Amino acid sequence: MAETKVLEKKESGLTFGKAERKLLTDPLDSNNPITVQVLGICSALAVTTLVSKAFVMAIAVMFVLAFSNLLTSFLRNSIPKQVRMIVQLVIIAALVTVVELTLKAVNYPIFKELSVFIGLIITNCIIMGRLEAYAMSNRPWRSFLDGIGNGLGYGIILIIVAVIREFFGKGALGGFKIFGPGVDFLVDTSAISWLSWYAPNNLMVLFPSAMFVIGILIWIHRSWNPSLVDIS
Amino acid sequence: MELVNIFIKSAFIENLALAYFLGMCSYLAVSKTVKTAFGLGLAVIFVLGITMPINWVIENYLLADTGPFGTDLTFLRLILFIAVIASMVQLVEMVIEKVSPPLYNSLGIFLPLITVNCAILGGSLFMVSKEYNLSESIAFGLGGGFGWFLAIIAIAAIREKIIYSDVPPALRGLGMAFILTGLMGMAFMSLMGIDPSAI
């Protein structure tokens, strides 16, 4: 008994080896939450109209994901199987409330823009999915890293989609106008004709374009990594 | 008449799936065949119709500053709403299992999925931000559920047919489902801005 305890301690130490690095890098490519696991699509569609919104959302999700993984992993042996969904949801909801109130205090305009979608992090399937698939059966430190890794994989896709949508939809990046009519930031875009030829495409700001962009991203990702192609 | 307007508006004009893109995870995962899509769609209508009035009562009689605690408790909204949804889903599952085993067999596996369907929580949050009263929120819940039901049946039917088309291998399945949903969303966008009470 005593021996197994010592062993456990050694394994659960805060080491960072090959397996741990894999936890961080896998979700970026071959196990990406959005393009491969198809989790957390709703928020990915709604908040990607502006890069700044996508960035805040990515950070919020990463925070909730990492800490809910950590907490669930600590509690995993004392949660009864029948009510585990409710216990997990309460953990997630508490963390989301923390994020919501923090964001409200720190940056109210962004909070207003994200509106219900911060609350909807609770039902973001990435979080439930990772809790069920990973945190319920793994040690806290690794679960934490898994949360960070999946948060990164989610955030990267979110930001790629947001860059594409903001660039073509508003001719801007991160709020600075770089294309199309209008005067801003570095150069006077209305004076230099080759910068003002582009008329912002409103479709890119609307919901359906996010579907097209993610669909095309999946296409690119799968042609790149043919092992992901689904046969059905 | 007012209630019928809200029903039509939430089902077609502000469709939860195709105008707000809520509940996309289960929408994409369970739409491979019409039969399973039908089951999930029915379960969503059912749960939305039940949780919406309960959450309305919680919001207006428990959390509002006129409630029994006398203070503004709206910061507990998320936790309470999701707890109501999770426990209602569990309850509905148990009741259906007792009352109608055939229905349970066709719905059974989809019910737990619904807890994390953001259309349900999103619907409740929209109900709060739109300040509906009790009967309006029931109409909104049923209408929203019906709209979601229509959307998932439509995509499932298209996906059943598209198997026979010559889609590039890397785009097959998931990629195509995304692009199809985008096209359906564009079609539904043409309904946006219509005011049913004016017709």
XYZ file of C-alpha atoms in Angstrom:
431
model
C 0.000 0.000 0.000
C 2.698 2.407 1.037
C 4.741 1.506 -2.007
C 1.973 2.277 -4.464
C 1.497 5.635 -2.829
C 5.132 6.541 -3.361
C 4.863 5.463 -6.982
C 1.799 7.591 -7.459
C 3.575 10.599 -6.075
C 6.462 10.171 -8.480
C 4.130 9.939 -11.455
C 1.954 12.859 -10.533
C 4.875 15.246 -10.110
C 4.956 18.367 -12.222
C 7.215 16.878 -14.869
C 7.322 18.090 -18.428
C 8.496 15.333 -20.772
C 7.625 14.028 -24.179
C 4.136 12.836 -23.237
C 3.309 16.210 -21.740
C 4.507 18.075 -24.803
C 2.346 15.831 -26.948
C -0.649 16.869 -24.861
C 0.043 20.457 -25.839
C 0.857 19.978 -29.529
C -1.613 17.243 -30.527
C -4.720 19.446 -30.339
C -3.044 21.945 -32.659
C -3.052 19.552 -35.575
C -4.139 15.916 -35.637
C -6.620 16.218 -32.787
C -7.848 19.779 -33.241
C -11.026 20.433 -31.257
C -12.778 22.299 -34.044
C -11.681 20.748 -37.310
C -11.262 17.149 -36.109
C -13.292 16.600 -32.950
C -16.024 19.041 -34.151
C -16.601 20.472 -30.690
C -17.380 24.041 -29.735
C -18.618 25.171 -33.126
C -21.338 27.562 -31.961
C -19.038 30.026 -30.292
C -16.449 29.676 -33.047
C -19.066 30.920 -35.484
C -20.497 33.729 -33.469
C -17.475 35.525 -32.077
C -15.181 35.479 -35.100
C -16.349 38.685 -36.754
C -13.548 40.680 -35.095
C -10.060 39.532 -34.151
C -10.279 41.215 -30.746
C -13.488 39.344 -29.860
C -12.030 36.032 -30.996
C -8.902 36.664 -28.924
C -10.832 37.395 -25.729
C -13.052 34.378 -26.319
C -10.046 32.105 -26.908
C -8.451 33.212 -23.647
C -11.712 32.777 -21.738
C -12.251 29.268 -23.097
C -8.643 28.286 -22.413
C -8.956 29.470 -18.809
C -12.230 27.634 -18.187
C -11.018 24.513 -19.962
C -7.719 24.292 -18.083
C -9.167 24.910 -14.628
C -12.301 22.805 -15.047
C -10.045 19.963 -16.212
C -7.838 20.492 -13.173
C -10.715 20.626 -10.669
C -12.580 17.686 -12.162
C -9.402 15.674 -12.163
C -8.901 16.398 -8.447
C -12.473 15.335 -7.730
C -12.632 12.469 -10.192
C -12.585 9.711 -7.594
C -15.265 11.212 -5.389
C -17.857 12.072 -8.069
C -20.671 9.480 -8.240
C -21.154 8.207 -11.804
C -24.899 8.984 -12.003
C -24.691 12.674 -11.220
C -21.342 13.422 -12.812
C -22.890 15.567 -15.547
C -24.440 17.913 -13.014
C -21.252 18.085 -10.927
C -19.193 18.879 -14.025
C -21.687 21.495 -15.143
C -21.621 23.191 -11.758
C -17.800 23.361 -11.845
C -17.885 24.800 -15.367
C -20.696 27.223 -14.552
C -18.828 28.552 -11.510
C -15.682 29.157 -13.582
C -17.657 30.783 -16.378
C -19.319 33.092 -13.874
C -15.854 34.113 -12.666
C -14.790 34.867 -16.251
C -18.018 36.730 -16.971
C -17.766 38.985 -13.937
C -14.048 39.614 -14.480
C -14.596 40.606 -18.092
C -17.514 42.814 -17.099
C -15.259 44.650 -14.655
C -12.168 44.863 -16.867
C -13.509 45.555 -20.331
C -17.215 46.353 -20.486
C -17.482 47.125 -24.263
C -16.067 43.709 -25.194
C -18.339 42.071 -22.617
C -21.345 43.770 -24.245
C -20.281 42.600 -27.680
C -19.771 38.995 -26.671
C -23.153 39.096 -24.847
C -24.648 35.635 -24.368
C -21.666 33.855 -25.835
C -19.591 34.133 -22.672
C -22.438 32.409 -20.841
C -22.594 29.816 -23.567
C -19.040 28.691 -22.777
C -20.818 26.447 -20.249
C -22.409 24.461 -23.019
C -19.328 24.663 -25.209
C -18.970 21.002 -26.028
C -15.156 21.183 -25.977
C -15.235 21.595 -22.237
C -17.690 18.809 -21.474
C -15.994 16.659 -24.089
C -12.534 17.044 -22.541
C -13.861 16.512 -19.024
C -15.513 13.263 -20.057
C -12.765 12.051 -22.343
C -9.692 13.103 -20.408
C -10.032 14.666 -16.989
C -12.279 11.951 -15.543
C -9.536 9.358 -16.027
C -6.248 11.225 -15.740
C -4.076 12.961 -13.172
C -4.519 16.688 -12.425
C -1.276 18.012 -13.966
C -1.789 16.192 -17.247
C -5.452 17.170 -17.355
C -4.415 20.774 -16.869
C -1.981 20.528 -19.802
C -4.637 18.827 -21.904
C -6.931 21.754 -21.146
C -4.291 24.283 -22.161
C -3.487 22.335 -25.337
C -7.108 22.069 -26.416
C -7.654 25.709 -25.551
C -4.735 26.606 -27.829
C -6.018 24.420 -30.662
C -9.433 26.055 -30.340
C -7.957 29.550 -30.091
C -5.769 29.153 -33.168
C -8.684 28.161 -35.386
C -10.778 30.955 -33.872
C -8.128 33.548 -34.663
C -7.480 32.263 -38.198
C -11.205 32.446 -38.961
C -11.479 35.886 -37.351
C -8.517 37.244 -39.345
C -10.045 36.044 -42.609
C -13.493 37.389 -41.748
C -12.345 40.761 -40.471
C -9.879 41.258 -43.325
C -12.390 40.615 -46.097
C -15.491 41.771 -44.272
C -14.240 45.088 -42.941
C -10.901 45.574 -44.704
C -9.370 45.801 -41.256
C -7.311 43.773 -38.812
C -7.596 44.112 -35.059
C -9.694 47.230 -35.535
C -7.221 49.033 -37.814
C -8.370 49.742 -41.320
C -5.840 48.554 -43.888
C -7.990 48.122 -46.953
C -10.887 49.838 -48.611
C -12.346 53.307 -48.226
C -11.872 55.250 -45.001
C -8.999 56.968 -43.242
C -7.175 55.253 -40.419
C -3.985 54.155 -38.716
C -0.846 53.922 -40.875
C -1.904 55.369 -44.187
C -4.715 57.412 -45.645
C -6.462 54.631 -47.521
C -8.673 56.985 -49.469
C -5.643 58.825 -50.918
C -3.716 55.783 -52.136
C -5.808 54.305 -54.893
C -4.399 50.771 -54.802
C -5.421 50.471 -51.176
C -8.934 51.754 -51.625
C -10.106 49.594 -54.508
C -11.569 46.941 -52.213
C -15.168 47.376 -51.116
C -15.738 45.469 -47.855
C -17.773 42.334 -48.413
C -20.624 42.353 -45.924
C -21.306 38.660 -46.316
C -18.048 37.921 -44.494
C -19.380 39.588 -41.360
C -22.569 37.502 -41.376
C -22.929 34.036 -39.867
C -22.926 31.866 -43.026
C -19.449 33.008 -44.021
C -18.040 31.476 -40.831
C -19.493 28.160 -41.947
C -17.813 28.501 -45.348
C -14.484 29.550 -43.843
C -14.428 26.666 -41.355
C -15.594 24.237 -44.053
C -12.732 25.331 -46.292
C -10.271 25.180 -43.369
C -11.339 21.577 -42.753
C -10.841 20.896 -46.444
C -7.315 22.319 -46.375
C -6.473 20.562 -43.116
C -7.619 17.193 -44.440
C -5.878 17.472 -47.780
C -2.757 18.236 -45.788
C -3.245 15.377 -43.363
C -5.042 12.640 -45.348
C -5.272 10.319 -42.332
C -8.157 12.498 -41.105
C -10.332 12.033 -44.191
C -13.628 10.446 -43.227
C -14.648 7.590 -45.452
C -18.429 7.567 -45.037
C -52.321 36.153 -32.050
C -49.350 37.738 -30.367
C -48.207 34.249 -29.279
C -48.560 32.836 -32.782
C -46.391 35.686 -34.036
C -43.697 34.857 -31.491
C -43.887 31.184 -32.449
C -43.472 31.932 -36.155
C -40.762 34.483 -35.509
C -38.676 32.145 -33.365
C -39.188 29.182 -35.693
C -38.470 30.792 -39.038
C -37.146 34.319 -38.810
C -34.844 33.965 -35.827
C -34.172 30.263 -36.253
C -31.876 29.117 -33.456
C -29.859 26.805 -35.684
C -29.674 28.699 -38.964
C -29.807 32.342 -37.897
C -27.948 32.213 -34.575
C -26.039 28.969 -35.202
C -26.747 27.538 -31.775
C -26.556 23.839 -30.976
C -24.148 23.232 -33.842
C -22.198 20.411 -32.175
C -25.103 17.997 -31.987
C -26.524 19.464 -35.196
C -23.418 18.376 -37.111
C -22.795 15.167 -35.179
C -26.288 13.655 -35.303
C -27.403 14.689 -38.797
C -26.050 11.737 -40.740
C -29.470 10.102 -41.148
C -32.976 11.556 -41.062
C -34.159 9.004 -38.504
C -31.723 9.966 -35.756
C -32.102 13.646 -36.613
C -35.842 13.281 -36.126
C -35.339 11.816 -32.639
C -32.956 14.522 -31.536
C -35.167 17.245 -32.993
C -38.208 16.004 -31.052
C -36.197 15.820 -27.843
C -35.014 19.412 -28.328
C -38.580 20.710 -28.817
C -39.617 18.847 -25.690
C -36.796 20.090 -23.453
C -36.950 23.688 -24.730
C -40.706 23.766 -24.139
C -40.247 22.565 -20.540
C -37.142 24.446 -19.421
C -38.144 27.820 -20.823
C -41.106 28.477 -18.443
C -39.183 27.036 -15.458
C -36.237 29.307 -16.142
C -38.646 32.197 -16.596
C -40.093 31.586 -13.130
C -36.590 31.344 -11.639
C -35.471 34.524 -13.344
C -38.500 36.579 -12.341
C -39.441 35.247 -8.912
C -36.162 34.022 -7.455
C -33.331 36.068 -8.931
C -34.961 39.461 -9.494
C -34.535 42.035 -6.724
C -38.284 41.820 -6.040
C -37.870 38.120 -5.183
C -37.844 36.422 -1.763
C -34.211 37.328 -1.089
C -34.757 41.002 -1.797
C -31.470 41.397 -3.619
C -30.365 41.161 -7.200
C -29.083 37.603 -7.628
C -28.786 37.583 -11.406
C -25.109 36.629 -11.183
C -26.344 33.143 -10.233
C -28.360 32.940 -13.443
C -25.957 30.740 -15.401
C -25.494 28.175 -12.651
C -29.219 27.911 -11.915
C -30.254 27.738 -15.564
C -27.812 24.990 -16.387
C -28.767 23.090 -13.233
C -32.444 23.303 -14.235
C -31.645 22.115 -17.735
C -29.468 19.227 -16.546
C -31.978 18.059 -13.952
C -34.965 18.463 -16.308
C -33.190 16.378 -18.920
C -32.487 13.702 -16.330
C -36.105 13.822 -15.106
C -37.580 13.721 -18.597
C -35.359 10.759 -19.379
C -36.613 8.868 -16.298
C -40.285 9.698 -16.961
C -40.120 8.664 -20.616
C -38.388 5.440 -19.673
C -41.267 4.560 -17.298
C -44.199 5.804 -19.369
C -43.250 4.947 -22.924
C -40.379 2.502 -23.497
C -40.645 2.672 -27.327
C -40.228 6.457 -27.272
C -37.387 6.047 -24.798
C -35.642 3.633 -27.123
C -35.827 6.062 -29.996
C -34.944 9.169 -27.945
C -32.884 7.647 -25.146
C -29.339 8.207 -26.341
C -30.045 11.783 -27.434
C -31.418 13.063 -24.181
C -28.077 13.399 -22.313
C -26.646 15.114 -25.396
C -29.230 17.839 -25.052
C -27.850 19.092 -21.752
C -24.866 20.508 -23.576
C -26.836 21.665 -26.581
C -26.317 25.406 -26.516
C -29.661 26.015 -28.219
C -31.336 25.197 -24.890
C -29.253 27.472 -22.667
C -29.057 30.060 -25.450
C -32.837 30.050 -25.745
C -33.183 30.733 -22.025
C -30.623 33.544 -22.173
C -32.365 35.094 -25.188
C -35.663 34.886 -23.310
C -34.106 36.937 -20.513
C -32.638 39.545 -22.832
C -35.915 39.873 -24.771
C -37.949 40.324 -21.574
C -40.801 37.998 -22.514
C -43.636 37.187 -20.123
C -44.548 33.618 -19.133
C -46.859 32.675 -22.029
C -44.592 34.422 -24.537
C -41.609 32.485 -23.250
C -43.472 29.177 -23.716
C -44.323 30.179 -27.296
C -40.699 31.218 -27.827
C -39.421 27.884 -26.475
C -41.750 25.763 -28.587
C -41.132 27.873 -31.691
C -37.385 27.812 -31.238
C -37.457 24.043 -30.756
C -39.619 23.595 -33.844
C -37.249 25.708 -35.929
C -34.264 23.686 -34.732
C -36.159 20.480 -35.524
C -36.837 21.647 -39.094
C -33.218 22.678 -39.585
C -31.712 19.375 -38.450
C -34.179 17.345 -40.540
C -33.342 19.446 -43.601
C -29.565 19.051 -43.237
C -29.911 15.313 -42.538
C -31.984 14.843 -45.680
C -29.412 16.742 -47.753
C -26.525 14.774 -46.227
C -28.258 11.469 -46.999
C -28.464 12.475 -50.657
C -25.018 14.044 -50.972
C -23.327 10.693 -50.316
C -24.086 9.859 -53.942
C -22.356 12.980 -55.255
C -18.741 13.237 -56.281
C -17.339 15.382 -53.489
C -13.533 15.793 -53.179
C -12.342 13.195 -50.610
C -10.970 15.752 -48.159
C -14.259 17.639 -48.164
C -16.474 14.582 -47.659
C -18.554 14.369 -44.526
C -17.788 17.161 -42.131
C -16.415 19.782 -44.533
C -19.416 19.428 -46.830
C -21.801 19.600 -43.865
C -20.317 22.966 -42.889
C -20.648 24.411 -46.368
C -24.215 23.094 -46.726
C -25.177 24.662 -43.413
C -23.668 27.938 -44.593
C -25.804 27.824 -47.737
C -28.917 27.000 -45.692
C -28.080 29.888 -43.386
C -27.901 32.223 -46.376
C -31.322 31.030 -47.489
C -32.748 31.656 -44.013
C -31.148 35.112 -43.931
C -33.635 36.240 -46.554
C -36.367 35.779 -43.940
C -34.615 38.019 -41.444
C -36.203 41.360 -40.697
C -39.709 40.227 -41.600
C -42.173 41.369 -38.959
C -44.976 38.774 -38.678
C -47.236 41.151 -36.756
C -47.295 43.466 -39.778
C -48.630 40.821 -42.143
